[in-house]
């Protein structure tokens, strides 16, 4: 149990385009989902926390207009990187939590912006 | 001071030895503690959770928590080369938000 999927696993896009990443909890209802980014050999950086049906809470320094988060249902959250630039290239990871304290991570999405 | 601190390593142990990973946290009201394993290029995988003082064992893994000292550790017995990874300590507050340490890189040498 506690399986979280992400799609796509890898995406390459041109600068200025927008990219949508999906995060799904496959066998449980996720009351809360989290979005992280991670640069090579660096720690996880929490970008935002999203609760189903409400606006996401963004961490300090994360532009909410740049990184659009939608948590439309208890099993799906999406992150859209708008007008992507090369500095947005990173490993984006979502995690989901049901009612307990444990987070379960998706496999991650590697974004490369040319 | 970071909220969650870990030695970055690398920590190197021979195969079959015990690997000891340590983590300290600053928020005294923290309630939940987790250890994740992250292989290079992959996302973190939950391996242990601990909520009360003392030891919790699961197979070759033992988590130890000391809330008075604000210290949580992970012991890996009979270390295997496949245990080579970065281990992340995570701490939850009452608000439910997780704070991650920077991770300790473990290398188990055959």
XYZ file of C-alpha atoms in Angstrom:
224
model
C 0.000 0.000 0.000
C 0.830 3.734 0.116
C 1.849 4.075 -3.505
C 2.311 7.488 -5.055
C 2.858 7.964 -8.761
C 4.159 10.919 -10.726
C 3.888 11.700 -14.387
C 5.921 12.352 -16.401
C 9.097 10.857 -14.972
C 11.254 12.980 -17.228
C 10.529 16.031 -19.358
C 12.635 18.246 -21.565
C 11.142 21.515 -22.705
C 12.119 24.779 -24.325
C 12.553 27.939 -22.328
C 9.297 29.876 -22.007
C 6.976 26.893 -22.138
C 4.863 25.553 -19.284
C 5.128 22.060 -17.875
C 2.524 20.201 -15.831
C 3.474 17.431 -13.436
C 0.848 15.115 -11.963
C 1.011 13.420 -8.590
C -1.442 10.667 -7.719
C -1.996 8.592 -4.608
C -2.971 5.193 -6.005
C -4.288 3.273 -3.020
C -5.192 5.871 -0.426
C -6.820 9.259 -0.137
C -4.272 11.985 0.383
C -5.594 14.778 2.546
C -2.306 16.600 2.104
C 0.243 16.582 -0.678
C 3.631 18.226 -0.713
C 5.834 19.410 -3.549
C 9.615 19.436 -3.246
C 12.483 20.225 -5.529
C 15.968 18.864 -5.211
C 19.162 19.964 -6.920
C 21.994 17.446 -7.440
C 23.613 16.388 -4.176
C 21.450 18.852 -2.249
C 18.701 18.341 0.268
C 14.971 18.354 -0.367
C 13.468 21.802 -0.490
C 9.778 22.040 0.346
C 8.038 24.263 -2.167
C 4.424 24.090 -1.066
C 1.805 22.175 0.850
C -1.560 21.521 -0.732
C -4.770 20.342 0.848
C -7.634 19.041 -1.237
C -10.045 21.759 -2.209
C -8.066 24.667 -0.836
C -5.251 26.914 -1.983
C -1.721 25.709 -1.589
C 0.531 27.142 1.075
C 3.839 28.187 -0.427
C 7.148 28.305 1.364
C 9.005 31.574 1.624
C 10.789 32.447 -1.578
C 8.669 30.207 -3.813
C 6.706 32.180 -6.408
C 3.101 31.037 -6.420
C 2.494 32.511 -9.879
C 5.473 30.614 -11.218
C 4.636 27.284 -9.627
C 0.895 26.699 -9.855
C -0.466 23.960 -7.648
C -3.911 22.438 -7.910
C -5.181 19.760 -5.543
C -8.435 18.942 -7.265
C -9.232 15.656 -5.566
C -8.081 13.459 -2.732
C -5.914 11.473 -5.115
C -4.522 14.072 -7.510
C -2.360 17.162 -7.235
C -0.685 18.960 -10.109
C 2.276 21.302 -10.274
C 2.588 23.554 -13.298
C 5.881 25.289 -13.895
C 4.929 28.337 -15.938
C 7.255 30.041 -18.401
C 10.035 27.655 -17.507
C 13.652 28.816 -17.619
C 16.892 26.834 -17.431
C 17.249 27.651 -13.725
C 13.983 25.758 -13.129
C 15.703 22.561 -14.212
C 15.580 20.278 -11.205
C 14.203 17.075 -9.731
C 10.617 17.680 -8.598
C 9.184 15.242 -6.090
C 5.713 15.057 -4.630
C 4.658 13.285 -1.478
C 1.281 12.439 -0.039
C -0.077 11.918 3.416
C -3.325 10.312 4.486
C -4.377 10.876 8.069
C -1.155 9.807 9.731
C 2.111 11.647 9.985
C 4.034 9.603 7.431
C 4.686 10.963 3.967
C 5.018 8.709 0.955
C 6.996 10.000 -1.966
C 6.374 9.725 -5.661
C 9.232 8.635 -7.919
C 10.017 12.204 -8.974
C 10.066 14.136 -12.225
C 13.316 15.301 -13.743
C 12.761 18.571 -15.583
C 15.303 19.916 -18.029
C 14.663 23.341 -19.554
C 16.738 24.113 -22.616
C 21.209 26.572 13.732
C 19.394 24.280 11.331
C 16.125 22.806 12.515
C 17.293 19.286 11.702
C 20.998 18.521 11.606
C 22.785 15.496 10.248
C 26.433 14.796 9.556
C 26.783 14.972 5.803
C 29.331 12.189 5.737
C 30.338 10.350 3.796
C 30.135 7.543 6.307
C 31.946 4.446 5.173
C 31.585 1.048 6.822
C 32.686 -2.431 5.761
C 30.106 -4.987 4.745
C 28.637 -6.735 7.774
C 29.369 -3.885 10.178
C 26.892 -1.688 12.024
C 26.247 1.723 10.489
C 25.164 4.443 12.907
C 23.426 7.548 11.591
C 22.621 10.475 13.835
C 20.208 13.380 13.757
C 19.491 16.243 16.134
C 16.552 18.633 16.009
C 15.881 22.005 17.530
C 12.094 22.136 18.007
C 11.371 20.597 21.388
C 7.667 20.103 20.576
C 8.412 17.787 17.656
C 6.214 14.715 17.766
C 7.068 12.391 14.904
C 10.395 11.263 13.518
C 11.236 9.480 10.316
C 14.154 8.013 8.450
C 14.119 7.922 4.672
C 16.589 6.283 2.313
C 17.352 7.942 -1.000
C 19.349 6.257 -3.723
C 21.139 8.496 -6.189
C 18.714 9.849 -8.768
C 15.679 8.413 -6.980
C 13.095 9.804 -4.591
C 13.140 9.145 -0.816
C 11.705 5.928 0.556
C 10.360 5.691 4.103
C 12.195 3.048 6.111
C 11.405 3.839 9.751
C 9.102 5.975 11.833
C 9.321 6.490 15.593
C 7.063 8.456 17.898
C 8.074 7.656 21.483
C 11.325 7.496 23.422
C 13.342 4.327 23.172
C 14.194 1.878 20.446
C 12.135 0.569 17.568
C 13.414 -2.371 15.574
C 12.429 -3.492 12.088
C 14.608 -6.174 10.583
C 18.178 -4.900 10.344
C 17.100 -1.349 11.188
C 16.749 0.141 14.664
C 15.586 3.685 15.291
C 16.393 5.290 18.615
C 14.696 8.390 19.987
C 15.663 10.535 22.947
C 13.351 13.529 23.198
C 15.131 14.973 26.217
C 18.336 15.191 24.202
C 16.464 15.997 20.971
C 18.275 13.216 19.262
C 17.212 10.442 16.904
C 19.434 7.821 15.375
C 19.287 4.934 12.932
C 21.348 1.792 13.285
C 21.786 -0.580 10.371
C 23.033 -4.010 11.384
C 24.878 -6.348 9.031
C 25.316 -3.545 6.518
C 25.141 -4.544 2.875
C 26.468 -2.765 -0.225
C 22.818 -2.269 -1.211
C 22.418 -0.067 1.883
C 24.721 2.501 0.268
C 22.530 5.584 -0.107
C 21.763 8.940 1.461
C 19.705 8.715 4.640
C 17.374 11.591 5.446
C 16.086 12.369 8.907
C 12.691 14.093 9.028
C 10.918 15.654 11.979
C 7.251 16.617 12.217
C 5.856 19.324 14.451
C 2.339 19.436 15.881
C 1.315 21.384 12.803
C 2.189 18.340 10.728
C 4.889 19.978 8.667
C 7.982 17.904 8.000
C 11.459 19.329 8.166
C 14.216 17.315 6.544
C 17.879 17.181 7.349
C 20.417 17.473 4.553
C 21.106 13.752 4.715
C 24.054 11.494 5.507
C 25.684 9.593 2.674
C 26.491 6.011 3.613
C 28.872 3.796 1.670
C 29.094 0.106 2.535
C 32.266 -1.402 1.127
C 32.277 -5.085 0.108
